[in-house]
C-alpha cells in the first residue's frame, strides 16, 4: 500500500529529500509526473503522491520517509493496498534507466 502522511505532520521536511521517487511534496506545492503538473493533495502539510510511492520497494528495506520522521506520521495508507510486485513494477517504471537488483530483504520490507 502507498504510504501517507497524517495530520500530525509538523512540516519539518525531513522526509522529502529521502524519497527515491520524489513522491513527497510540501503542502500547497503542485506535484509533477511525466512532465505534467498536478494540484497539491494537501494545502496544509507534506503529502505523498500515491502514483509515485513504491514504499521504497526496490530501493531500501524500509520506507525512508517513515525512518526519518520525528513524529511517526508516515504510515501505510489502508485505502491504497498494493502488493510487492505492483510496487516493484512501479519503481521500475519510475526509473527506467536504473538497474534494479532482484527483490530481497535488503530492498523490500516484504522480505523481512
mmCIF file of C-alpha atoms in Angstrom:
data_model
loop_
_atom_site.group_PDB
_atom_site.id
_atom_site.type_symbol
_atom_site.label_atom_id
_atom_site.label_comp_id
_atom_site.label_asym_id
_atom_site.label_seq_id
_atom_site.Cartn_x
_atom_site.Cartn_y
_atom_site.Cartn_z
ATOM 1 C CA UNK A 1 0.000 0.000 0.000
ATOM 2 C CA UNK A 2 1.145 3.529 -0.525
ATOM 3 C CA UNK A 3 2.488 5.439 2.418
ATOM 4 C CA UNK A 4 0.649 8.552 3.556
ATOM 5 C CA UNK A 5 1.446 11.468 5.827
ATOM 6 C CA UNK A 6 -1.077 12.121 8.579
ATOM 7 C CA UNK A 7 -2.322 15.405 10.037
ATOM 8 C CA UNK A 8 0.245 15.044 12.818
ATOM 9 C CA UNK A 9 2.904 16.255 10.346
ATOM 10 C CA UNK A 10 4.904 19.159 11.782
ATOM 11 C CA UNK A 11 6.156 20.253 8.334
ATOM 12 C CA UNK A 12 9.798 19.654 9.238
ATOM 13 C CA UNK A 13 10.594 18.485 5.695
ATOM 14 C CA UNK A 14 12.879 15.619 6.795
ATOM 15 C CA UNK A 15 11.030 13.133 4.595
ATOM 16 C CA UNK A 16 11.117 14.961 1.271
ATOM 17 C CA UNK A 17 14.807 14.526 0.347
ATOM 18 C CA UNK A 18 14.783 10.876 1.471
ATOM 19 C CA UNK A 19 12.223 9.709 -1.089
ATOM 20 C CA UNK A 20 13.890 7.868 -4.004
ATOM 21 C CA UNK A 21 10.864 8.587 -6.194
ATOM 22 C CA UNK A 22 10.364 12.303 -5.447
ATOM 23 C CA UNK A 23 6.860 11.386 -4.311
ATOM 24 C CA UNK A 24 6.815 13.779 -1.337
ATOM 25 C CA UNK A 25 5.841 17.429 -1.647
ATOM 26 C CA UNK A 26 5.310 20.320 0.743
ATOM 27 C CA UNK A 27 1.738 21.354 1.408
ATOM 28 C CA UNK A 28 0.347 23.580 -1.320
ATOM 29 C CA UNK A 29 3.019 22.614 -3.849
ATOM 30 C CA UNK A 30 1.804 21.084 -7.106
ATOM 31 C CA UNK A 31 3.216 17.637 -7.893
ATOM 32 C CA UNK A 32 4.707 16.563 -11.177
ATOM 33 C CA UNK A 33 4.771 13.342 -13.135
ATOM 34 C CA UNK A 34 5.715 12.705 -16.751
ATOM 35 C CA UNK A 35 6.065 16.423 -17.367
ATOM 36 C CA UNK A 36 2.557 17.235 -16.151
ATOM 37 C CA UNK A 37 1.820 19.442 -13.158
ATOM 38 C CA UNK A 38 -0.986 18.303 -10.857
ATOM 39 C CA UNK A 39 -2.767 20.094 -7.998
ATOM 40 C CA UNK A 40 -1.411 19.657 -4.479
ATOM 41 C CA UNK A 41 -3.019 16.843 -2.497
ATOM 42 C CA UNK A 42 -2.716 18.844 0.728
ATOM 43 C CA UNK A 43 -2.541 22.556 1.340
ATOM 44 C CA UNK A 44 -1.532 22.283 4.983
ATOM 45 C CA UNK A 45 1.210 19.680 5.367
ATOM 46 C CA UNK A 46 3.598 17.468 3.407
ATOM 47 C CA UNK A 47 1.955 14.754 1.330
ATOM 48 C CA UNK A 48 2.917 11.652 -0.649
ATOM 49 C CA UNK A 49 1.664 11.104 -4.204
ATOM 50 C CA UNK A 50 0.347 7.503 -4.293
ATOM 51 C CA UNK A 51 1.113 7.153 -8.017
ATOM 52 C CA UNK A 52 4.794 7.749 -7.251
ATOM 53 C CA UNK A 53 5.107 5.873 -3.943
ATOM 54 C CA UNK A 54 6.707 2.435 -4.012
ATOM 55 C CA UNK A 55 7.082 2.085 -0.228
ATOM 56 C CA UNK A 56 10.788 2.141 -1.187
ATOM 57 C CA UNK A 57 10.451 -1.401 -2.616
ATOM 58 C CA UNK A 58 13.348 -1.955 -4.982
ATOM 59 C CA UNK A 59 15.396 0.696 -3.213
ATOM 60 C CA UNK A 60 15.526 0.083 0.552
ATOM 61 C CA UNK A 61 14.411 -2.359 3.240
ATOM 62 C CA UNK A 62 12.049 0.192 4.808
ATOM 63 C CA UNK A 63 10.201 3.353 3.859
ATOM 64 C CA UNK A 64 12.771 6.103 4.143
ATOM 65 C CA UNK A 65 10.192 8.784 4.969
ATOM 66 C CA UNK A 66 8.992 6.778 7.971
ATOM 67 C CA UNK A 67 12.565 6.099 9.069
ATOM 68 C CA UNK A 68 13.390 9.818 9.371
ATOM 69 C CA UNK A 69 10.030 11.200 10.525
ATOM 70 C CA UNK A 70 10.384 12.610 14.052
ATOM 71 C CA UNK A 71 6.656 12.306 14.798
ATOM 72 C CA UNK A 72 5.890 8.969 13.096
ATOM 73 C CA UNK A 73 3.290 10.418 10.751
ATOM 74 C CA UNK A 74 4.409 8.489 7.636
ATOM 75 C CA UNK A 75 2.141 5.448 7.816
ATOM 76 C CA UNK A 76 0.614 2.854 5.469
ATOM 77 C CA UNK A 77 -2.483 4.114 3.663
ATOM 78 C CA UNK A 78 -5.199 1.491 4.259
ATOM 79 C CA UNK A 79 -7.092 2.789 1.212
ATOM 80 C CA UNK A 80 -4.222 2.026 -1.177
ATOM 81 C CA UNK A 81 -3.189 -1.572 -0.578
ATOM 82 C CA UNK A 82 -0.673 -2.837 -3.150
ATOM 83 C CA UNK A 83 1.445 -5.942 -3.496
ATOM 84 C CA UNK A 84 5.220 -6.112 -3.535
ATOM 85 C CA UNK A 85 5.056 -6.942 -7.251
ATOM 86 C CA UNK A 86 2.963 -3.854 -8.034
ATOM 87 C CA UNK A 87 5.297 -1.578 -6.074
ATOM 88 C CA UNK A 88 8.402 -3.089 -7.693
ATOM 89 C CA UNK A 89 6.893 -2.658 -11.169
ATOM 90 C CA UNK A 90 6.138 0.980 -10.346
ATOM 91 C CA UNK A 91 9.725 1.550 -9.182
ATOM 92 C CA UNK A 92 10.991 0.186 -12.498
ATOM 93 C CA UNK A 93 8.528 2.361 -14.420
ATOM 94 C CA UNK A 94 9.531 5.489 -12.499
ATOM 95 C CA UNK A 95 13.247 4.784 -13.014
ATOM 96 C CA UNK A 96 13.543 3.176 -16.478
ATOM 97 C CA UNK A 97 17.300 3.719 -16.734
ATOM 98 C CA UNK A 98 18.098 2.197 -13.330
ATOM 99 C CA UNK A 99 19.119 -1.430 -12.957
ATOM 100 C CA UNK A 100 17.286 -2.937 -10.015
ATOM 101 C CA UNK A 101 18.579 -5.887 -8.031
ATOM 102 C CA UNK A 102 16.285 -8.832 -7.501
ATOM 103 C CA UNK A 103 13.988 -8.351 -4.552
ATOM 104 C CA UNK A 104 15.492 -9.390 -1.233
ATOM 105 C CA UNK A 105 15.420 -8.329 2.413
ATOM 106 C CA UNK A 106 17.850 -5.506 1.575
ATOM 107 C CA UNK A 107 15.467 -3.787 -0.850
ATOM 108 C CA UNK A 108 11.947 -4.798 0.189
ATOM 109 C CA UNK A 109 10.240 -4.656 3.567
ATOM 110 C CA UNK A 110 8.050 -7.528 2.366
ATOM 111 C CA UNK A 111 11.108 -9.841 2.608
ATOM 112 C CA UNK A 112 11.975 -9.180 6.261
#
